[in-house]
């Protein structure tokens, strides 16, 4: 496995639409493994392929609290698609590995039912709620070039972008 470089916003590569995966072959399987390793190294709970510069519809998540002693519980998805959705919303604080040290409250449907292809190229379905639902929706948004700050007011969005531009200036290699 190898670690990938996470793109930090603002960056046009984070605003593109990702392409469906035709087949979860060894190349996609390796991408999933590398993304998972990259996410763990960055202490994240979710990562989408466009965040590492690859425009494939692939996401990985793991919401297990490993520091709290919980066993890893990764979910690897290609071509995730929402086939059912709650009428009610819930608000959670979200962060993103492409937005270092920025957090904001976002409202999203409470639960979702997702269809996807797993790492062994098998069709699967998952009904997710709570943090899993939040994380899946956040990562699936990345596949359509949508970022969590897009849900904020323009005032808050501009503040977060200014903060990131300053962050990038200070961290030339980020
Ligand atoms: Ni994100």
mmCIF file with all atom_site columns, C-alpha atoms and ligand atoms in Angstrom:
data_model
loop_
_atom_site.group_PDB
_atom_site.id
_atom_site.type_symbol
_atom_site.label_atom_id
_atom_site.label_alt_id
_atom_site.label_comp_id
_atom_site.label_asym_id
_atom_site.label_entity_id
_atom_site.label_seq_id
_atom_site.pdbx_PDB_ins_code
_atom_site.Cartn_x
_atom_site.Cartn_y
_atom_site.Cartn_z
_atom_site.occupancy
_atom_site.B_iso_or_equiv
_atom_site.pdbx_formal_charge
_atom_site.auth_seq_id
_atom_site.auth_comp_id
_atom_site.auth_asym_id
_atom_site.auth_atom_id
_atom_site.pdbx_PDB_model_num
ATOM   1   C  CA  . UNK A 1 1   ? 0.000   0.000  0.000   1.00 0.00 ? 1   UNK A CA  1
ATOM   2   C  CA  . UNK A 1 2   ? 1.129   3.536  -0.542  1.00 0.00 ? 2   UNK A CA  1
ATOM   3   C  CA  . UNK A 1 3   ? 0.084   6.855  0.825   1.00 0.00 ? 3   UNK A CA  1
ATOM   4   C  CA  . UNK A 1 4   ? -1.471  9.368  -1.532  1.00 0.00 ? 4   UNK A CA  1
ATOM   5   C  CA  . UNK A 1 5   ? -1.314  13.148 -1.440  1.00 0.00 ? 5   UNK A CA  1
ATOM   6   C  CA  . UNK A 1 6   ? -4.521  14.835 -0.287  1.00 0.00 ? 6   UNK A CA  1
ATOM   7   C  CA  . UNK A 1 7   ? -5.533  17.936 -2.252  1.00 0.00 ? 7   UNK A CA  1
ATOM   8   C  CA  . UNK A 1 8   ? -6.241  20.960 -0.069  1.00 0.00 ? 8   UNK A CA  1
ATOM   9   C  CA  . UNK A 1 9   ? -8.979  23.458 -1.064  1.00 0.00 ? 9   UNK A CA  1
ATOM   10  C  CA  . UNK A 1 10  ? -9.351  25.755 -2.864  1.00 0.00 ? 10  UNK A CA  1
ATOM   11  C  CA  . UNK A 1 11  ? -8.408  23.666 -5.893  1.00 0.00 ? 11  UNK A CA  1
ATOM   12  C  CA  . UNK A 1 12  ? -10.351 23.237 -9.163  1.00 0.00 ? 12  UNK A CA  1
ATOM   13  C  CA  . UNK A 1 13  ? -9.746  19.472 -9.030  1.00 0.00 ? 13  UNK A CA  1
ATOM   14  C  CA  . UNK A 1 14  ? -12.147 19.286 -6.071  1.00 0.00 ? 14  UNK A CA  1
ATOM   15  C  CA  . UNK A 1 15  ? -14.966 20.785 -8.144  1.00 0.00 ? 15  UNK A CA  1
ATOM   16  C  CA  . UNK A 1 16  ? -15.128 18.188 -10.933 1.00 0.00 ? 16  UNK A CA  1
ATOM   17  C  CA  . UNK A 1 17  ? -17.505 15.319 -11.544 1.00 0.00 ? 17  UNK A CA  1
ATOM   18  C  CA  . UNK A 1 18  ? -15.983 11.866 -11.076 1.00 0.00 ? 18  UNK A CA  1
ATOM   19  C  CA  . UNK A 1 19  ? -16.541 9.058  -13.591 1.00 0.00 ? 19  UNK A CA  1
ATOM   20  C  CA  . UNK A 1 20  ? -18.287 5.744  -12.870 1.00 0.00 ? 20  UNK A CA  1
ATOM   21  C  CA  . UNK A 1 21  ? -15.997 2.762  -12.316 1.00 0.00 ? 21  UNK A CA  1
ATOM   22  C  CA  . UNK A 1 22  ? -16.551 0.154  -15.032 1.00 0.00 ? 22  UNK A CA  1
ATOM   23  C  CA  . UNK A 1 23  ? -15.159 -2.754 -13.073 1.00 0.00 ? 23  UNK A CA  1
ATOM   24  C  CA  . UNK A 1 24  ? -13.596 -3.065 -9.618  1.00 0.00 ? 24  UNK A CA  1
ATOM   25  C  CA  . UNK A 1 25  ? -10.373 -4.649 -10.872 1.00 0.00 ? 25  UNK A CA  1
ATOM   26  C  CA  . UNK A 1 26  ? -6.954  -4.835 -9.239  1.00 0.00 ? 26  UNK A CA  1
ATOM   27  C  CA  . UNK A 1 27  ? -6.246  -1.171 -10.086 1.00 0.00 ? 27  UNK A CA  1
ATOM   28  C  CA  . UNK A 1 28  ? -9.408  0.024  -8.316  1.00 0.00 ? 28  UNK A CA  1
ATOM   29  C  CA  . UNK A 1 29  ? -8.795  -2.406 -5.432  1.00 0.00 ? 29  UNK A CA  1
ATOM   30  C  CA  . UNK A 1 30  ? -5.334  -0.910 -4.940  1.00 0.00 ? 30  UNK A CA  1
ATOM   31  C  CA  . UNK A 1 31  ? -6.777  2.613  -5.123  1.00 0.00 ? 31  UNK A CA  1
ATOM   32  C  CA  . UNK A 1 32  ? -9.247  1.684  -2.352  1.00 0.00 ? 32  UNK A CA  1
ATOM   33  C  CA  . UNK A 1 33  ? -6.448  0.262  -0.168  1.00 0.00 ? 33  UNK A CA  1
ATOM   34  C  CA  . UNK A 1 34  ? -4.228  3.284  -0.746  1.00 0.00 ? 34  UNK A CA  1
ATOM   35  C  CA  . UNK A 1 35  ? -7.097  5.686  -0.010  1.00 0.00 ? 35  UNK A CA  1
ATOM   36  C  CA  . UNK A 1 36  ? -7.871  3.842  3.221   1.00 0.00 ? 36  UNK A CA  1
ATOM   37  C  CA  . UNK A 1 37  ? -4.251  4.000  4.338   1.00 0.00 ? 37  UNK A CA  1
ATOM   38  C  CA  . UNK A 1 38  ? -4.063  7.697  3.403   1.00 0.00 ? 38  UNK A CA  1
ATOM   39  C  CA  . UNK A 1 39  ? -7.261  8.395  5.358   1.00 0.00 ? 39  UNK A CA  1
ATOM   40  C  CA  . UNK A 1 40  ? -6.015  6.533  8.454   1.00 0.00 ? 40  UNK A CA  1
ATOM   41  C  CA  . UNK A 1 41  ? -2.670  8.357  8.357   1.00 0.00 ? 41  UNK A CA  1
ATOM   42  C  CA  . UNK A 1 42  ? -4.538  11.681 8.234   1.00 0.00 ? 42  UNK A CA  1
ATOM   43  C  CA  . UNK A 1 43  ? -6.885  10.624 11.080  1.00 0.00 ? 43  UNK A CA  1
ATOM   44  C  CA  . UNK A 1 44  ? -9.909  11.058 8.835   1.00 0.00 ? 44  UNK A CA  1
ATOM   45  C  CA  . UNK A 1 45  ? -13.168 9.095  8.776   1.00 0.00 ? 45  UNK A CA  1
ATOM   46  C  CA  . UNK A 1 46  ? -13.834 9.425  5.049   1.00 0.00 ? 46  UNK A CA  1
ATOM   47  C  CA  . UNK A 1 47  ? -12.044 10.087 1.778   1.00 0.00 ? 47  UNK A CA  1
ATOM   48  C  CA  . UNK A 1 48  ? -13.197 10.375 -1.841  1.00 0.00 ? 48  UNK A CA  1
ATOM   49  C  CA  . UNK A 1 49  ? -10.980 9.646  -4.871  1.00 0.00 ? 49  UNK A CA  1
ATOM   50  C  CA  . UNK A 1 50  ? -11.150 13.240 -6.246  1.00 0.00 ? 50  UNK A CA  1
ATOM   51  C  CA  . UNK A 1 51  ? -9.431  14.358 -3.020  1.00 0.00 ? 51  UNK A CA  1
ATOM   52  C  CA  . UNK A 1 52  ? -6.347  12.419 -4.118  1.00 0.00 ? 52  UNK A CA  1
ATOM   53  C  CA  . UNK A 1 53  ? -6.632  13.685 -7.697  1.00 0.00 ? 53  UNK A CA  1
ATOM   54  C  CA  . UNK A 1 54  ? -8.365  10.633 -9.174  1.00 0.00 ? 54  UNK A CA  1
ATOM   55  C  CA  . UNK A 1 55  ? -11.694 11.218 -10.907 1.00 0.00 ? 55  UNK A CA  1
ATOM   56  C  CA  . UNK A 1 56  ? -13.209 7.806  -10.179 1.00 0.00 ? 56  UNK A CA  1
ATOM   57  C  CA  . UNK A 1 57  ? -16.441 7.312  -8.235  1.00 0.00 ? 57  UNK A CA  1
ATOM   58  C  CA  . UNK A 1 58  ? -14.704 5.646  -5.288  1.00 0.00 ? 58  UNK A CA  1
ATOM   59  C  CA  . UNK A 1 59  ? -15.054 6.469  -1.585  1.00 0.00 ? 59  UNK A CA  1
ATOM   60  C  CA  . UNK A 1 60  ? -13.771 4.930  1.639   1.00 0.00 ? 60  UNK A CA  1
ATOM   61  C  CA  . UNK A 1 61  ? -15.069 5.512  5.145   1.00 0.00 ? 61  UNK A CA  1
ATOM   62  C  CA  . UNK A 1 62  ? -14.370 4.203  8.635   1.00 0.00 ? 62  UNK A CA  1
ATOM   63  C  CA  . UNK A 1 63  ? -16.148 5.831  11.560  1.00 0.00 ? 63  UNK A CA  1
ATOM   64  C  CA  . UNK A 1 64  ? -14.731 3.466  14.218  1.00 0.00 ? 64  UNK A CA  1
ATOM   65  C  CA  . UNK A 1 65  ? -13.076 5.330  17.079  1.00 0.00 ? 65  UNK A CA  1
ATOM   66  C  CA  . UNK A 1 66  ? -9.702  3.612  16.894  1.00 0.00 ? 66  UNK A CA  1
ATOM   67  C  CA  . UNK A 1 67  ? -8.138  5.798  19.586  1.00 0.00 ? 67  UNK A CA  1
ATOM   68  C  CA  . UNK A 1 68  ? -11.017 4.723  21.825  1.00 0.00 ? 68  UNK A CA  1
ATOM   69  C  CA  . UNK A 1 69  ? -10.095 1.074  21.195  1.00 0.00 ? 69  UNK A CA  1
ATOM   70  C  CA  . UNK A 1 70  ? -12.704 0.254  18.556  1.00 0.00 ? 70  UNK A CA  1
ATOM   71  C  CA  . UNK A 1 71  ? -11.682 -2.177 15.820  1.00 0.00 ? 71  UNK A CA  1
ATOM   72  C  CA  . UNK A 1 72  ? -11.304 -0.749 12.287  1.00 0.00 ? 72  UNK A CA  1
ATOM   73  C  CA  . UNK A 1 73  ? -14.541 -1.033 10.331  1.00 0.00 ? 73  UNK A CA  1
ATOM   74  C  CA  . UNK A 1 74  ? -13.807 0.180  6.782   1.00 0.00 ? 74  UNK A CA  1
ATOM   75  C  CA  . UNK A 1 75  ? -16.462 0.488  4.084   1.00 0.00 ? 75  UNK A CA  1
ATOM   76  C  CA  . UNK A 1 76  ? -15.090 0.716  0.533   1.00 0.00 ? 76  UNK A CA  1
ATOM   77  C  CA  . UNK A 1 77  ? -17.446 1.744  -2.245  1.00 0.00 ? 77  UNK A CA  1
ATOM   78  C  CA  . UNK A 1 78  ? -17.383 2.169  -5.998  1.00 0.00 ? 78  UNK A CA  1
ATOM   79  C  CA  . UNK A 1 79  ? -20.285 3.892  -7.775  1.00 0.00 ? 79  UNK A CA  1
ATOM   80  C  CA  . UNK A 1 80  ? -22.306 4.633  -4.597  1.00 0.00 ? 80  UNK A CA  1
ATOM   81  C  CA  . UNK A 1 81  ? -25.834 5.688  -5.423  1.00 0.00 ? 81  UNK A CA  1
ATOM   82  C  CA  . UNK A 1 82  ? -28.661 6.823  -3.119  1.00 0.00 ? 82  UNK A CA  1
ATOM   83  C  CA  . UNK A 1 83  ? -31.805 4.709  -3.595  1.00 0.00 ? 83  UNK A CA  1
ATOM   84  C  CA  . UNK A 1 84  ? -33.687 5.808  -0.471  1.00 0.00 ? 84  UNK A CA  1
ATOM   85  C  CA  . UNK A 1 85  ? -33.551 8.883  1.707   1.00 0.00 ? 85  UNK A CA  1
ATOM   86  C  CA  . UNK A 1 86  ? -35.094 10.190 4.951   1.00 0.00 ? 86  UNK A CA  1
ATOM   87  C  CA  . UNK A 1 87  ? -37.618 13.038 4.887   1.00 0.00 ? 87  UNK A CA  1
ATOM   88  C  CA  . UNK A 1 88  ? -36.144 14.523 8.043   1.00 0.00 ? 88  UNK A CA  1
ATOM   89  C  CA  . UNK A 1 89  ? -32.782 16.236 8.342   1.00 0.00 ? 89  UNK A CA  1
ATOM   90  C  CA  . UNK A 1 90  ? -30.213 16.150 11.122  1.00 0.00 ? 90  UNK A CA  1
ATOM   91  C  CA  . UNK A 1 91  ? -27.422 18.624 11.778  1.00 0.00 ? 91  UNK A CA  1
ATOM   92  C  CA  . UNK A 1 92  ? -23.868 17.477 12.507  1.00 0.00 ? 92  UNK A CA  1
ATOM   93  C  CA  . UNK A 1 93  ? -20.529 19.196 12.714  1.00 0.00 ? 93  UNK A CA  1
ATOM   94  C  CA  . UNK A 1 94  ? -18.433 18.182 9.695   1.00 0.00 ? 94  UNK A CA  1
ATOM   95  C  CA  . UNK A 1 95  ? -14.807 18.481 8.742   1.00 0.00 ? 95  UNK A CA  1
ATOM   96  C  CA  . UNK A 1 96  ? -12.941 17.429 5.611   1.00 0.00 ? 96  UNK A CA  1
ATOM   97  C  CA  . UNK A 1 97  ? -9.357  16.327 4.947   1.00 0.00 ? 97  UNK A CA  1
ATOM   98  C  CA  . UNK A 1 98  ? -9.250  18.895 2.115   1.00 0.00 ? 98  UNK A CA  1
ATOM   99  C  CA  . UNK A 1 99  ? -10.117 21.651 4.645   1.00 0.00 ? 99  UNK A CA  1
ATOM   100 C  CA  . UNK A 1 100 ? -7.527  21.324 7.421   1.00 0.00 ? 100 UNK A CA  1
ATOM   101 C  CA  . UNK A 1 101 ? -8.800  22.508 10.822  1.00 0.00 ? 101 UNK A CA  1
ATOM   102 C  CA  . UNK A 1 102 ? -12.111 23.841 9.532   1.00 0.00 ? 102 UNK A CA  1
ATOM   103 C  CA  . UNK A 1 103 ? -15.403 22.561 10.931  1.00 0.00 ? 103 UNK A CA  1
ATOM   104 C  CA  . UNK A 1 104 ? -18.988 23.590 10.262  1.00 0.00 ? 104 UNK A CA  1
ATOM   105 C  CA  . UNK A 1 105 ? -22.541 22.437 10.974  1.00 0.00 ? 105 UNK A CA  1
ATOM   106 C  CA  . UNK A 1 106 ? -24.319 20.930 7.994   1.00 0.00 ? 106 UNK A CA  1
ATOM   107 C  CA  . UNK A 1 107 ? -27.906 19.618 7.768   1.00 0.00 ? 107 UNK A CA  1
ATOM   108 C  CA  . UNK A 1 108 ? -28.477 16.447 5.775   1.00 0.00 ? 108 UNK A CA  1
ATOM   109 C  CA  . UNK A 1 109 ? -31.123 13.718 5.533   1.00 0.00 ? 109 UNK A CA  1
ATOM   110 C  CA  . UNK A 1 110 ? -31.061 11.540 8.694   1.00 0.00 ? 110 UNK A CA  1
ATOM   111 C  CA  . UNK A 1 111 ? -30.622 8.245  6.908   1.00 0.00 ? 111 UNK A CA  1
ATOM   112 C  CA  . UNK A 1 112 ? -29.902 7.027  3.402   1.00 0.00 ? 112 UNK A CA  1
ATOM   113 C  CA  . UNK A 1 113 ? -30.128 3.735  1.572   1.00 0.00 ? 113 UNK A CA  1
ATOM   114 C  CA  . UNK A 1 114 ? -27.159 3.281  -0.745  1.00 0.00 ? 114 UNK A CA  1
ATOM   115 C  CA  . UNK A 1 115 ? -26.413 0.856  -3.560  1.00 0.00 ? 115 UNK A CA  1
ATOM   116 C  CA  . UNK A 1 116 ? -22.745 0.348  -4.463  1.00 0.00 ? 116 UNK A CA  1
ATOM   117 C  CA  . UNK A 1 117 ? -20.092 -2.072 -5.704  1.00 0.00 ? 117 UNK A CA  1
ATOM   118 C  CA  . UNK A 1 118 ? -17.692 -3.416 -3.077  1.00 0.00 ? 118 UNK A CA  1
ATOM   119 C  CA  . UNK A 1 119 ? -13.967 -4.169 -3.259  1.00 0.00 ? 119 UNK A CA  1
ATOM   120 C  CA  . UNK A 1 120 ? -14.689 -7.654 -4.627  1.00 0.00 ? 120 UNK A CA  1
ATOM   121 C  CA  . UNK A 1 121 ? -16.807 -6.200 -7.446  1.00 0.00 ? 121 UNK A CA  1
ATOM   122 C  CA  . UNK A 1 122 ? -20.050 -7.400 -5.817  1.00 0.00 ? 122 UNK A CA  1
ATOM   123 C  CA  . UNK A 1 123 ? -23.252 -5.335 -5.753  1.00 0.00 ? 123 UNK A CA  1
ATOM   124 C  CA  . UNK A 1 124 ? -24.199 -4.339 -2.221  1.00 0.00 ? 124 UNK A CA  1
ATOM   125 C  CA  . UNK A 1 125 ? -26.749 -2.222 -0.412  1.00 0.00 ? 125 UNK A CA  1
ATOM   126 C  CA  . UNK A 1 126 ? -26.457 -0.405 2.888   1.00 0.00 ? 126 UNK A CA  1
ATOM   127 C  CA  . UNK A 1 127 ? -28.960 1.521  4.964   1.00 0.00 ? 127 UNK A CA  1
ATOM   128 C  CA  . UNK A 1 128 ? -26.949 4.013  6.976   1.00 0.00 ? 128 UNK A CA  1
ATOM   129 C  CA  . UNK A 1 129 ? -27.886 6.418  9.733   1.00 0.00 ? 129 UNK A CA  1
ATOM   130 C  CA  . UNK A 1 130 ? -26.080 8.606  12.266  1.00 0.00 ? 130 UNK A CA  1
ATOM   131 C  CA  . UNK A 1 131 ? -22.446 9.389  11.606  1.00 0.00 ? 131 UNK A CA  1
ATOM   132 C  CA  . UNK A 1 132 ? -22.215 6.745  8.836   1.00 0.00 ? 132 UNK A CA  1
ATOM   133 C  CA  . UNK A 1 133 ? -25.011 8.503  6.911   1.00 0.00 ? 133 UNK A CA  1
ATOM   134 C  CA  . UNK A 1 134 ? -23.349 11.907 7.380   1.00 0.00 ? 134 UNK A CA  1
ATOM   135 C  CA  . UNK A 1 135 ? -19.989 10.618 6.263   1.00 0.00 ? 135 UNK A CA  1
ATOM   136 C  CA  . UNK A 1 136 ? -21.363 8.750  3.226   1.00 0.00 ? 136 UNK A CA  1
ATOM   137 C  CA  . UNK A 1 137 ? -23.294 11.796 2.024   1.00 0.00 ? 137 UNK A CA  1
ATOM   138 C  CA  . UNK A 1 138 ? -20.258 14.041 2.503   1.00 0.00 ? 138 UNK A CA  1
ATOM   139 C  CA  . UNK A 1 139 ? -18.016 11.664 0.513   1.00 0.00 ? 139 UNK A CA  1
ATOM   140 C  CA  . UNK A 1 140 ? -20.605 11.061 -2.214  1.00 0.00 ? 140 UNK A CA  1
ATOM   141 C  CA  . UNK A 1 141 ? -20.888 14.838 -2.645  1.00 0.00 ? 141 UNK A CA  1
ATOM   142 C  CA  . UNK A 1 142 ? -17.143 14.922 -3.430  1.00 0.00 ? 142 UNK A CA  1
ATOM   143 C  CA  . UNK A 1 143 ? -17.854 12.675 -6.446  1.00 0.00 ? 143 UNK A CA  1
ATOM   144 C  CA  . UNK A 1 144 ? -20.088 15.434 -7.835  1.00 0.00 ? 144 UNK A CA  1
ATOM   145 C  CA  . UNK A 1 145 ? -17.658 18.230 -7.028  1.00 0.00 ? 145 UNK A CA  1
ATOM   146 C  CA  . UNK A 1 146 ? -19.750 19.390 -4.064  1.00 0.00 ? 146 UNK A CA  1
ATOM   147 C  CA  . UNK A 1 147 ? -17.933 20.461 -0.913  1.00 0.00 ? 147 UNK A CA  1
ATOM   148 C  CA  . UNK A 1 148 ? -19.446 20.805 2.567   1.00 0.00 ? 148 UNK A CA  1
ATOM   149 C  CA  . UNK A 1 149 ? -18.754 24.536 2.549   1.00 0.00 ? 149 UNK A CA  1
ATOM   150 C  CA  . UNK A 1 150 ? -21.137 24.794 -0.434  1.00 0.00 ? 150 UNK A CA  1
ATOM   151 C  CA  . UNK A 1 151 ? -23.963 24.316 2.094   1.00 0.00 ? 151 UNK A CA  1
ATOM   152 C  CA  . UNK A 1 152 ? -22.870 27.291 4.214   1.00 0.00 ? 152 UNK A CA  1
ATOM   153 C  CA  . UNK A 1 153 ? -23.908 30.905 3.800   1.00 0.00 ? 153 UNK A CA  1
ATOM   154 C  CA  . UNK A 1 154 ? -21.685 32.872 1.410   1.00 0.00 ? 154 UNK A CA  1
ATOM   155 C  CA  . UNK A 1 155 ? -20.272 34.796 4.389   1.00 0.00 ? 155 UNK A CA  1
ATOM   156 C  CA  . UNK A 1 156 ? -19.138 31.625 6.148   1.00 0.00 ? 156 UNK A CA  1
ATOM   157 C  CA  . UNK A 1 157 ? -17.931 30.111 2.877   1.00 0.00 ? 157 UNK A CA  1
ATOM   158 C  CA  . UNK A 1 158 ? -15.749 33.099 2.034   1.00 0.00 ? 158 UNK A CA  1
ATOM   159 C  CA  . UNK A 1 159 ? -14.302 33.106 5.551   1.00 0.00 ? 159 UNK A CA  1
ATOM   160 C  CA  . UNK A 1 160 ? -13.317 29.457 5.249   1.00 0.00 ? 160 UNK A CA  1
ATOM   161 C  CA  . UNK A 1 161 ? -11.748 29.955 1.805   1.00 0.00 ? 161 UNK A CA  1
ATOM   162 C  CA  . UNK A 1 162 ? -9.700  32.952 3.022   1.00 0.00 ? 162 UNK A CA  1
ATOM   163 C  CA  . UNK A 1 163 ? -8.498  30.898 5.966   1.00 0.00 ? 163 UNK A CA  1
ATOM   164 C  CA  . UNK A 1 164 ? -7.394  28.098 3.621   1.00 0.00 ? 164 UNK A CA  1
ATOM   165 C  CA  . UNK A 1 165 ? -5.573  30.412 1.248   1.00 0.00 ? 165 UNK A CA  1
ATOM   166 C  CA  . UNK A 1 166 ? -3.609  31.741 4.234   1.00 0.00 ? 166 UNK A CA  1
ATOM   167 C  CA  . UNK A 1 167 ? -2.975  28.178 5.376   1.00 0.00 ? 167 UNK A CA  1
ATOM   168 C  CA  . UNK A 1 168 ? -1.621  27.244 1.928   1.00 0.00 ? 168 UNK A CA  1
ATOM   169 C  CA  . UNK A 1 169 ? 0.667   30.288 1.882   1.00 0.00 ? 169 UNK A CA  1
ATOM   170 C  CA  . UNK A 1 170 ? 2.156   29.223 5.202   1.00 0.00 ? 170 UNK A CA  1
ATOM   171 C  CA  . UNK A 1 171 ? 2.465   25.593 4.141   1.00 0.00 ? 171 UNK A CA  1
ATOM   172 C  CA  . UNK A 1 172 ? 4.026   25.826 0.723   1.00 0.00 ? 172 UNK A CA  1
ATOM   173 C  CA  . UNK A 1 173 ? 4.342   22.071 0.481   1.00 0.00 ? 173 UNK A CA  1
ATOM   174 C  CA  . UNK A 1 174 ? 0.768   21.335 1.629   1.00 0.00 ? 174 UNK A CA  1
HETATM 175 NI NI1 . LIG B 2 .   ? -14.459 15.886 2.536   1.00 0.00 ? 1   LIG B NI1 1
#
